[in-house]
CSV table of C-alpha atoms in Angstrom, one decimal:
chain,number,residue,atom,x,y,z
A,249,UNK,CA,-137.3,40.4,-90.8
A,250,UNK,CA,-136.9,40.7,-94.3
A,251,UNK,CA,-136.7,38.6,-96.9
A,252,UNK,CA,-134.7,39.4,-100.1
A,253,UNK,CA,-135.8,38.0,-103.6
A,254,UNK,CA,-133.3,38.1,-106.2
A,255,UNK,CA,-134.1,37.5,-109.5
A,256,UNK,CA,-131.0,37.3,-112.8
A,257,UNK,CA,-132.6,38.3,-116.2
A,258,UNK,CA,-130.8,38.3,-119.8
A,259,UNK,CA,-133.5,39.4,-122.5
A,260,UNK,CA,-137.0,38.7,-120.6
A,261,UNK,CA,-138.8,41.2,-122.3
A,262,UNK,CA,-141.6,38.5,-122.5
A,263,UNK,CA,-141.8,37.2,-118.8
A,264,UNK,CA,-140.1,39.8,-116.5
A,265,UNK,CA,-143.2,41.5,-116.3
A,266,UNK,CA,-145.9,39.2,-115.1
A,267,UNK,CA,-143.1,37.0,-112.9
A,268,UNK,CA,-142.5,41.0,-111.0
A,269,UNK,CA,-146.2,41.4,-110.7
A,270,UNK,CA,-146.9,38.1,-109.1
A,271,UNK,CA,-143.6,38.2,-107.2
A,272,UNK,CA,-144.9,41.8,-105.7
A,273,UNK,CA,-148.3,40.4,-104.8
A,274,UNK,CA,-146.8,37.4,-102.7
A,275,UNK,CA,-148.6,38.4,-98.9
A,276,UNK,CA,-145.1,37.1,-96.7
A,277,UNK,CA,-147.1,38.9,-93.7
A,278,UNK,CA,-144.5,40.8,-91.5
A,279,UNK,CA,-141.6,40.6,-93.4
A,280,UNK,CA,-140.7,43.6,-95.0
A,281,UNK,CA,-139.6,42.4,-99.0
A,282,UNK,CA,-136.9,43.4,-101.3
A,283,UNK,CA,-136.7,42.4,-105.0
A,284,UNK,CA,-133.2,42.5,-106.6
A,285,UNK,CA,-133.2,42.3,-110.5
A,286,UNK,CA,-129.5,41.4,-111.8
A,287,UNK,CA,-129.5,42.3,-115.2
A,288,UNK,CA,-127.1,40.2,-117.4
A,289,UNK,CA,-127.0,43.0,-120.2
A,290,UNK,CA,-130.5,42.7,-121.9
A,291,UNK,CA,-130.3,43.8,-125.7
A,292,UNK,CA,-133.6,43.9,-126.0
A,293,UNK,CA,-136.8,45.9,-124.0
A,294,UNK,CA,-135.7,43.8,-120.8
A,295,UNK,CA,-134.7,47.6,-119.2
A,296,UNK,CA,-137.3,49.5,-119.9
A,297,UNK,CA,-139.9,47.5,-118.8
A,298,UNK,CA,-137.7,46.8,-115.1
A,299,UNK,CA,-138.4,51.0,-114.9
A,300,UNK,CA,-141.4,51.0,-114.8
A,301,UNK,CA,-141.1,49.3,-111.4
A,302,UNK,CA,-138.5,51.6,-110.2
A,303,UNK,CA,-140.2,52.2,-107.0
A,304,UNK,CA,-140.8,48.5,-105.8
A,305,UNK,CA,-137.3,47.1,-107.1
A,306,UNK,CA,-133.8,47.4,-106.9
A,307,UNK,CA,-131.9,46.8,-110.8
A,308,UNK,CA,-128.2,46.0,-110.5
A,309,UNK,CA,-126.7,46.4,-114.7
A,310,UNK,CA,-124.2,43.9,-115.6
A,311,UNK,CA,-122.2,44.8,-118.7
């Protein structure tokens, strides 16, 4: 089973990164997980911080 967490962001530069780190260490047991990050058009370092988790995440871009 697999269970998809989806997560919006506009300019979160100051969160995004500690809610992805605690969202990644969730143990859900079998269930594979898949983080999607909707991205509202961040003008700020929203963007860059989301690549540097490139390998765990999916990032949609809107705008």
């Amino acid at each position: 089973m697999k269970l998809s967490i989806i997560i919006p962001v506009f300019n979160e530069e100051k969160t995004i990164k500690k809610v992805l780190e605690s969202v990644l260490k969730q143990d859900i047991g079998n269930w594979e997980k898949e983080i999607i990050v909707i991205d509202d058009h961040s003008n700020d370092d929203t963007a860059e911080i989301l690549k540097q988790f490139l390998d765990r995440i999916k990032i949609f871009q809107h705008g």
